[in-house]
Amino acid sequence: MGKPMPLLSNKGKSFQGSIVLGKGFVLSTEEAEKLIKKDMRNKDVLFPYLNGDDLNSDPEQKPSRWVINFFDWDEEKAKTYPDCYEIVEKLVKPERERPHNTMGRKLWWQFYRRGVALYNAISELDQVMAINRHAKHLLISICKNDIVFSDATVVFALNKFSEFAILSSSIHDAWAWKNSSTMGVSTLRYSGTNAFETFPFPTVTSEELNGLGNELHIARLRIMKYYQLGLTDLQNIFHDIQLGNKAEIYE
């Protein structure tokens, strides 16, 4: 049996997050707040920075750090934000100028791979979906789109709860494990190309699936916040505890 082929209907809907390549771009929340307090203009280039651990370990799935983002700007424009430019110049430029960094040397003040296609695809959506790219469980989350996604995430340019329900299904889970690689035997390395672009989405004509997806999203967030559980911990409990009806955990 041959490998499944990418479907045109899924093209341009799944993306790896930005490859920043430079620890100096990344700030703590406190550092970002200080920069914004010093000069409100700095907010133009400071964004919450979401990684895979934030998605799967934080009960509120909030970005734990911020990032300096000069987009595709030239260096002269980046210099008009001196507070942030000087941080990147001091901490990122030396790293990028090392001999092995030939690709990132020229535009050292920009992300190595900005993910232009990703941010263009999600710019008009009120919400998007994302996963931790390397994880024990395939767990779909709904996120805001006004953040920078790290390369440890896969982002889907989808915003319907029916799509969330389908991606959260055991069918998509089995498809992903079959068509992605793994790290060892228990960690999935999700492939947008091989697992998402080839996935045969069913045609949804009923609002019922949309409602079920919305219920799952709300119930899961409520449980995580109330019990201070990350998404992985919640999923582990779901699989491990002995319940007469496992659906009870979502009630």
Short mmCIF file of C-alpha atoms in Angstrom, two decimals:
data_model
loop_
_atom_site.label_atom_id
_atom_site.label_comp_id
_atom_site.label_asym_id
_atom_site.label_seq_id
_atom_site.Cartn_x
_atom_site.Cartn_y
_atom_site.Cartn_z
CA MET A 1 0.00 0.00 0.00
CA GLY A 2 1.47 3.34 -1.08
CA LYS A 3 1.85 6.52 0.93
CA PRO A 4 -1.11 8.94 1.00
CA MET A 5 -0.76 11.99 -1.23
CA PRO A 6 -1.19 15.63 -0.16
CA LEU A 7 -4.65 17.02 -0.83
CA LEU A 8 -5.12 20.39 -2.49
CA SER A 9 -7.90 21.23 -0.03
CA ASN A 10 -5.37 21.08 2.85
CA LYS A 11 -2.61 23.06 1.18
CA GLY A 12 -1.47 26.20 3.00
CA LYS A 13 -3.24 25.36 6.26
CA SER A 14 -0.50 23.84 8.44
CA PHE A 15 2.80 25.47 9.34
CA GLN A 16 5.77 25.07 11.64
CA GLY A 17 6.25 28.08 13.91
CA SER A 18 9.02 30.65 13.49
CA ILE A 19 12.65 29.58 13.79
CA VAL A 20 14.09 32.44 15.84
CA LEU A 21 17.75 31.26 16.05
CA GLY A 22 19.11 33.52 18.74
CA LYS A 23 18.45 33.41 22.47
CA GLY A 24 18.81 37.18 22.61
CA PHE A 25 15.47 37.62 20.85
CA VAL A 26 13.67 35.95 23.77
CA LEU A 27 12.68 37.90 26.89
CA SER A 28 11.00 37.15 30.17
CA THR A 29 7.61 38.75 30.77
CA GLU A 30 9.24 41.11 33.29
CA GLU A 31 11.87 42.23 30.77
CA ALA A 32 9.24 42.87 28.10
CA GLU A 33 7.06 44.85 30.51
CA LYS A 34 10.02 47.03 31.51
CA LEU A 35 10.78 47.80 27.87
CA ILE A 36 7.15 48.73 27.18
CA LYS A 37 7.00 50.87 30.31
CA LYS A 38 10.18 52.65 29.23
CA ASP A 39 8.80 53.39 25.75
CA MET A 40 5.33 52.40 24.55
CA ARG A 41 6.68 52.23 20.99
CA ASN A 42 8.55 49.07 21.96
CA LYS A 43 5.20 47.31 21.97
CA ASP A 44 5.36 47.41 18.16
CA VAL A 45 8.16 44.82 18.18
CA LEU A 46 7.43 42.83 21.35
CA PHE A 47 5.12 39.81 21.19
CA PRO A 48 4.07 36.94 23.46
CA TYR A 49 6.07 33.87 22.40
CA LEU A 50 4.28 30.52 22.59
CA ASN A 51 6.19 27.24 22.67
CA GLY A 52 5.17 23.60 22.94
CA ASP A 53 5.60 23.43 26.71
CA ASP A 54 3.27 26.40 27.15
CA LEU A 55 0.60 24.52 25.20
CA ASN A 56 0.92 21.23 27.05
CA SER A 57 2.10 22.16 30.56
CA ASP A 58 0.52 25.51 31.49
CA PRO A 59 -3.09 25.21 32.76
CA GLU A 60 -3.99 28.45 30.97
CA GLN A 61 -1.81 27.75 27.92
CA LYS A 62 -0.40 31.26 28.02
CA PRO A 63 2.95 32.19 26.48
CA SER A 64 5.59 32.13 29.22
CA ARG A 65 8.00 34.43 27.40
CA TRP A 66 8.13 37.31 24.92
CA VAL A 67 10.17 37.83 21.79
CA ILE A 68 11.63 40.79 19.89
CA ASN A 69 10.36 40.68 16.31
CA PHE A 70 11.67 43.00 13.59
CA PHE A 71 9.66 41.20 10.89
CA ASP A 72 11.24 41.62 7.43
CA TRP A 73 12.46 45.13 8.18
CA ASP A 74 15.80 46.49 7.03
CA GLU A 75 18.38 47.31 9.68
CA GLU A 76 17.77 51.05 9.56
CA LYS A 77 14.11 50.60 10.48
CA ALA A 78 15.02 48.17 13.28
CA LYS A 79 17.37 50.83 14.67
CA THR A 80 14.40 53.16 15.20
CA TYR A 81 13.56 50.92 18.18
CA PRO A 82 16.94 51.37 19.93
CA ASP A 83 16.07 49.61 23.20
CA CYS A 84 15.22 46.37 21.44
CA TYR A 85 17.75 46.75 18.64
CA GLU A 86 20.62 47.09 21.12
CA ILE A 87 19.57 43.89 22.90
CA VAL A 88 19.56 41.95 19.64
CA GLU A 89 22.81 43.55 18.48
CA LYS A 90 24.54 42.62 21.73
CA LEU A 91 23.18 39.09 22.16
CA VAL A 92 22.17 37.80 18.71
CA LYS A 93 24.66 39.35 16.30
CA PRO A 94 27.75 37.61 17.79
CA GLU A 95 25.95 34.27 17.67
CA ARG A 96 24.88 34.76 14.06
CA GLU A 97 28.38 35.82 13.00
CA ARG A 98 29.94 32.52 13.99
CA PRO A 99 31.43 30.61 11.01
CA HIS A 100 28.73 27.91 10.93
CA ASN A 101 25.91 30.48 10.75
CA THR A 102 26.33 31.53 7.12
CA MET A 103 22.57 31.57 6.42
CA GLY A 104 21.65 33.73 9.40
CA ARG A 105 24.58 36.14 9.28
CA LYS A 106 23.37 38.66 6.72
CA LEU A 107 20.00 39.51 8.30
CA TRP A 108 21.05 38.87 11.90
CA TRP A 109 18.37 41.17 13.41
CA GLN A 110 15.56 39.10 11.86
CA PHE A 111 14.31 35.64 12.77
CA TYR A 112 16.17 32.93 10.86
CA ARG A 113 12.86 31.76 9.39
CA ARG A 114 10.11 34.27 10.00
CA GLY A 115 7.21 32.10 8.94
CA VAL A 116 5.74 34.70 6.59
CA ALA A 117 3.30 32.23 5.04
CA LEU A 118 2.04 31.23 8.51
CA TYR A 119 1.28 34.75 9.70
CA ASN A 120 -0.27 35.73 6.37
CA ALA A 121 -2.53 32.68 6.52
CA ILE A 122 -3.80 33.40 10.05
CA SER A 123 -3.94 37.20 9.90
CA GLU A 124 -7.69 37.34 9.21
CA LEU A 125 -8.70 34.55 11.61
CA ASP A 126 -10.12 35.29 15.06
CA GLN A 127 -8.47 32.16 16.48
CA VAL A 128 -6.20 29.37 15.27
CA MET A 129 -5.22 25.85 16.32
CA ALA A 130 -1.81 24.63 17.41
CA ILE A 131 -0.02 21.59 18.80
CA ASN A 132 3.27 20.80 20.46
CA ARG A 133 5.27 19.36 17.54
CA HIS A 134 6.97 16.71 19.71
CA ALA A 135 4.67 15.23 22.35
CA LYS A 136 3.39 12.06 23.96
CA HIS A 137 -0.21 12.85 22.99
CA LEU A 138 -1.60 14.62 19.95
CA LEU A 139 -3.47 17.45 21.67
CA ILE A 140 -5.05 20.25 19.66
CA SER A 141 -5.35 23.67 21.29
CA ILE A 142 -7.15 26.84 20.28
CA CYS A 143 -5.02 29.99 20.47
CA LYS A 144 -5.11 33.69 19.75
CA ASN A 145 -3.36 34.75 16.56
CA ASP A 146 -1.64 37.91 17.87
CA ILE A 147 1.45 36.06 19.12
CA VAL A 148 4.65 34.55 17.75
CA PHE A 149 4.60 30.75 17.59
CA SER A 150 7.91 28.98 18.20
CA ASP A 151 9.31 26.29 15.94
CA ALA A 152 8.31 23.74 18.59
CA THR A 153 4.70 24.19 17.47
CA VAL A 154 2.64 23.29 14.43
CA VAL A 155 -0.05 25.87 13.67
CA PHE A 156 -3.22 25.21 11.70
CA ALA A 157 -4.91 28.07 9.86
CA LEU A 158 -8.33 26.82 10.97
CA ASN A 159 -10.86 28.47 13.27
CA LYS A 160 -14.05 26.37 13.30
CA PHE A 161 -14.92 24.22 16.29
CA SER A 162 -16.01 21.45 13.91
CA GLU A 163 -12.43 21.39 12.58
CA PHE A 164 -11.15 21.34 16.16
CA ALA A 165 -13.38 18.33 16.86
CA ILE A 166 -12.11 16.48 13.79
CA LEU A 167 -8.44 17.15 14.60
CA SER A 168 -9.10 16.02 18.19
CA SER A 169 -10.65 12.75 17.03
CA SER A 170 -9.13 9.30 17.38
CA ILE A 171 -9.23 9.06 13.57
CA HIS A 172 -6.85 11.99 13.11
CA ASP A 173 -4.74 10.72 16.01
CA ALA A 174 -4.29 7.31 14.36
CA TRP A 175 -3.59 8.95 11.00
CA ALA A 176 -0.92 11.19 12.55
CA TRP A 177 0.87 8.32 14.27
CA LYS A 178 0.85 6.31 11.06
CA ASN A 179 2.10 9.13 8.84
CA SER A 180 4.53 10.97 11.12
CA SER A 181 7.84 9.90 12.61
CA THR A 182 8.45 9.25 16.31
CA MET A 183 11.13 9.89 18.91
CA GLY A 184 11.53 6.49 20.52
CA VAL A 185 8.24 4.65 20.81
CA SER A 186 6.16 7.12 22.81
CA THR A 187 6.76 10.60 21.38
CA LEU A 188 5.07 11.76 18.20
CA ARG A 189 6.93 14.08 15.82
CA TYR A 190 3.93 15.53 14.02
CA SER A 191 4.44 16.23 10.33
CA GLY A 192 2.21 18.86 8.78
CA THR A 193 3.18 17.63 5.33
CA ASN A 194 2.66 13.91 5.90
CA ALA A 195 -0.07 13.88 8.56
CA PHE A 196 -2.17 16.98 7.94
CA GLU A 197 -1.93 17.68 4.22
CA THR A 198 -2.84 14.06 3.45
CA PHE A 199 -5.68 13.84 5.97
CA PRO A 200 -9.11 13.34 4.32
CA PHE A 201 -11.30 15.80 6.23
CA PRO A 202 -14.96 14.72 6.20
CA THR A 203 -17.54 17.11 4.80
CA VAL A 204 -19.44 18.64 7.72
CA THR A 205 -22.98 19.81 7.00
CA SER A 206 -24.38 19.75 10.54
CA GLU A 207 -23.86 22.25 13.36
CA GLU A 208 -23.76 19.38 15.86
CA LEU A 209 -20.03 18.76 15.41
CA ASN A 210 -19.36 22.48 15.80
CA GLY A 211 -21.22 22.41 19.11
CA LEU A 212 -19.37 19.31 20.32
CA GLY A 213 -16.02 20.89 19.51
CA ASN A 214 -16.97 24.03 21.41
CA GLU A 215 -18.10 21.97 24.42
CA LEU A 216 -14.84 20.00 24.45
CA HIS A 217 -12.77 23.17 24.29
CA ILE A 218 -14.64 24.93 27.11
CA ALA A 219 -14.84 21.88 29.38
CA ARG A 220 -11.17 21.07 28.96
CA LEU A 221 -10.08 24.62 29.76
CA ARG A 222 -12.34 24.73 32.81
CA ILE A 223 -10.93 21.48 34.21
CA MET A 224 -7.34 22.50 33.54
CA LYS A 225 -7.77 25.85 35.25
CA TYR A 226 -9.74 24.51 38.24
CA TYR A 227 -7.34 21.65 38.98
CA GLN A 228 -4.22 23.49 37.74
CA LEU A 229 -3.42 20.73 35.29
CA GLY A 230 -1.52 21.04 32.06
CA LEU A 231 -2.97 19.46 28.95
CA THR A 232 -0.58 16.49 29.06
CA ASP A 233 -1.35 15.81 32.73
CA LEU A 234 -5.08 15.96 32.02
CA GLN A 235 -4.73 13.53 29.14
CA ASN A 236 -2.65 11.17 31.29
CA ILE A 237 -5.39 11.15 33.92
CA PHE A 238 -8.00 10.54 31.24
CA HIS A 239 -6.11 7.44 30.11
CA ASP A 240 -5.01 6.18 33.51
CA ILE A 241 -7.90 6.49 35.95
CA GLN A 242 -10.49 3.77 36.19
CA LEU A 243 -13.89 5.20 35.32
CA GLY A 244 -17.05 3.38 34.48
CA ASN A 245 -17.60 6.05 31.86
CA LYS A 246 -14.43 7.90 30.89
CA ALA A 247 -16.49 10.74 29.46
CA GLU A 248 -17.24 11.71 33.06
CA ILE A 249 -13.93 13.53 33.25
CA TYR A 250 -15.28 16.10 30.81
CA GLU A 251 -18.59 16.65 32.62
#
